[in-house]
Each structure stands twice: as C-alpha cells, then as structure tokens.
C-alpha cells in the first residue's frame, strides 16, 4: 500500500544524528554503565504536590472530555502569566492549551503555512524542527547562525530568505546552544518579520531557565503581537515532560482557527493534567526557580572545570539545560569526538552535527545528572580533549 509522501518524507532522508545516542542505549542494554549527557530531561521527577493535585482532580471526576481549547481557568492562568512576564495584554482568547510544546509547534505551522510555503528556521536547531515543518507540507529553509557570533542570529543572514517565506521559527533560550537572544538580536528579527510580512513562531519552552541576561519574548516588541505565536510548555519549567501540557499564545483570530484544528486532531488535553498544570503555575516563581536550580548550579560548576584547560571552549551558556562545547581544537568533528568519547570513557554526548551543520566541531552536553557525576564526566571529557589537541 502507498504511504503518504507527507509522512514518509517527514525525516527528509539521511542520518538523523542520533547514532551516538542509539549506540549508548545499546551499550546500556548490554550491561555497560554509560554516563548519558544526551537527553533534555530533568534528573528529578514531577514534584509530589503537583501529582497529588492531579490525583485529586482525577478522583473529583475531571476524567471526561475536557474543554477543547483548554479549561477556562488554565487559559486564564496562562494568559495572566504571559501578561505578567511580558507586559503584553493577554486574555484566554489568546491562548490554546495543547498536548505539549511539540504539538503546539506543529499546530502553529499548520495555522500559518499552506502546502508549498517556505518556513524558515535557524541552525543549530532542535531535532524535530525540520520534520515538523515538512509534516504540515511546508518547505523548510534552514539559515545558519555562526559560532563566531555565539550563535546569535544575524538579521542580515535571514533577510535574503525572507521575501519568499511565510514564517520564521526561533528558539530562545536555545536548544541546543544554551544561547539567550539579546534585545538587539530580537529587534533585528522583528524588523525582518515586519518588513517581509512573516509570521514569527517563538519557541519559549525554556523561558524559566535563564542564567545570564534576561528572557525577552519577541511578542512584546512593537507591532509584533499581531504576527507572533508563542509556544510554551510545562515540560521544562515544572519537570512535567510526561504530562504533555503546553500552549500557543497569539492573536485571537488565529487562536479561533487553532481551536478548530484541535477539535479535529487532539481533542484537547486531559482535564486532570490541565488542573495539575494550573496548580503548578499558581505556585509561582519559587517552584520554577527550584526546578531550574540544579542546572544553574551545574553550569557554574562547568565554568570552573572548563576554565582550567584550553582544549574545550564553552559557547557562552546563558540559559536552558545544555552546554555547547567547542572541540575544534582537537581536530575532530563533533561526531568523531562523541563516538570516541563513548568508546573510550562510556560518556555519551550529542555531536553538534546532530543539530545541523552550524554546530559542526561542537558537542552538546545536557546538564541532567547529579552534580558530582556531572563534574567528573566533564573533567574526563576535558582531559580526553586535551589528549587529542
Ligand atoms: N522545543 C524545544 C526547543 C525543545 O527542546 C523541546 C523538548 N525537548 C520542545 C520544544 C518540546 O517539548 P514538549 O513537547 O515536551 O513541551
């Protein structure tokens, strides 16, 4: 039987860049202890009070079909949070609750791009981006950022592609680089979007993980609210990756259409998950800071370790749960380095090349294991790199 081109072409062919990850998982399955610094997931689980609230909501009967756009009270809570953090007037009519940020990314592109439209995104990129754009029938066009700019996108690199494009997808704080876009970067991006009438899709799922500088939502820049869709999620801010709860914030009219899309795709998010998400959000900043704290601590630890050697350079890591390490001094590609490190020391990191070609000669380290083991692994990585350099 024929399978649709839309789905069979989702990955676009070629290596998916997960070879090192898969090799590490095979080694683990065969009984070898591997230190995994690959996946973007907390080493803690969802906090007990959030789970207790989820249980309470389920036992109270919130187990039937929930309101497709999201419960009124969760939409209000998300709207209030966004308004408080950005100053942009936001009501529940600007909010659709989705089953996680990934579903929100897909829906946002469904709502903005027709089949054959060009959708822009930046390299290095989160692994699912090109497939998500292909999945809605858009033509993904990647734009490289540069290591010498610490991967801050240049508006002048985007402009040549903008005239024939429909949307631009950005992500700050950034996975995989840990870079937080500056005000100047975001103003440059906003100017390109306004000049060329682009939708801006702003993936802000790491907005509570900022170690240096501040998170600025481009929706708050002048005249940008009308052309920006913000993607948010409970996954990273509240260690709720498995609960699958996120949102899209944008102009009322497109949110109305996105609600229609939800009716015909996801049919909403379970009520008890939404109630627990609302409970978690109304705990306020203290809980979010507590969840972000281990990454803040490990980043400080990493800076100390990396300051003691010259073979590995840290891309200024201002946010998110990752470090991007420049290993070009070793003469190896990111892929060679990651494979050799796994073979020699049973430490798994992601090759920069897994996230596009702009981060060639780099590796991404997830700060997702406890401090002492993290520090030891980083020291081993550095001395391994020094041996090669
Ligand atoms: N965007 C980025 C940049 C991510 O790293 C992730 C998850 N790793 C997501 C979106 C999706 O997150 P979720 O679907 O769990 O909200």
CSV table of C-alpha atoms and ligand atoms in Angstrom, one decimal, residues 40 99-103 105 126 128-129 171 173-175 203 205-206 231-236 240-241 244-246 322 364, ligand 1:
chain,number,residue,atom,x,y,z
A,40,UNK,CA,16.9,17.2,27.7
A,99,UNK,CA,-0.7,18.4,24.5
A,100,UNK,CA,2.9,19.8,25.0
A,101,UNK,CA,5.1,22.2,23.1
A,102,UNK,CA,5.7,19.8,20.2
A,103,UNK,CA,2.1,19.6,19.3
A,105,UNK,CA,4.9,23.8,17.2
A,126,UNK,CA,16.0,21.4,18.0
A,128,UNK,CA,12.2,17.9,15.4
A,129,UNK,CA,12.0,21.3,13.7
A,171,UNK,CA,14.0,29.5,20.0
A,173,UNK,CA,16.7,30.2,25.4
A,174,UNK,CA,18.0,27.9,22.7
A,175,UNK,CA,18.3,24.2,22.5
A,203,UNK,CA,9.5,28.6,20.9
A,205,UNK,CA,9.7,26.4,26.3
A,206,UNK,CA,13.0,27.2,28.3
A,231,UNK,CA,4.9,28.2,22.1
A,232,UNK,CA,5.1,27.4,25.8
A,233,UNK,CA,5.2,24.2,27.9
A,234,UNK,CA,5.0,22.7,31.4
A,235,UNK,CA,7.7,20.2,30.4
A,236,UNK,CA,10.9,22.1,31.3
A,240,UNK,CA,6.3,17.7,33.7
A,241,UNK,CA,7.7,16.3,30.4
A,244,UNK,CA,2.1,16.6,27.8
A,245,UNK,CA,0.8,20.1,28.5
A,246,UNK,CA,1.7,23.2,26.6
A,322,UNK,CA,22.6,22.4,27.9
A,364,UNK,CA,26.1,19.3,23.3
B,1,LIG,N1,11.1,23.0,21.8
B,1,LIG,C1,12.3,22.7,22.2
B,1,LIG,C2,13.4,23.6,21.9
B,1,LIG,C3,12.6,21.5,23.0
B,1,LIG,O1,13.8,21.3,23.4
B,1,LIG,C4,11.5,20.7,23.3
B,1,LIG,C5,11.7,19.4,24.1
B,1,LIG,N2,12.9,18.9,24.2
B,1,LIG,C6,10.2,21.0,22.8
B,1,LIG,C7,10.0,22.2,22.1
B,1,LIG,C8,9.0,20.2,23.1
B,1,LIG,O2,8.8,20.0,24.4
B,1,LIG,P1,7.4,19.4,24.9
B,1,LIG,O3,6.6,18.8,23.8
B,1,LIG,O4,7.8,18.4,25.9
B,1,LIG,O5,6.7,20.6,25.5
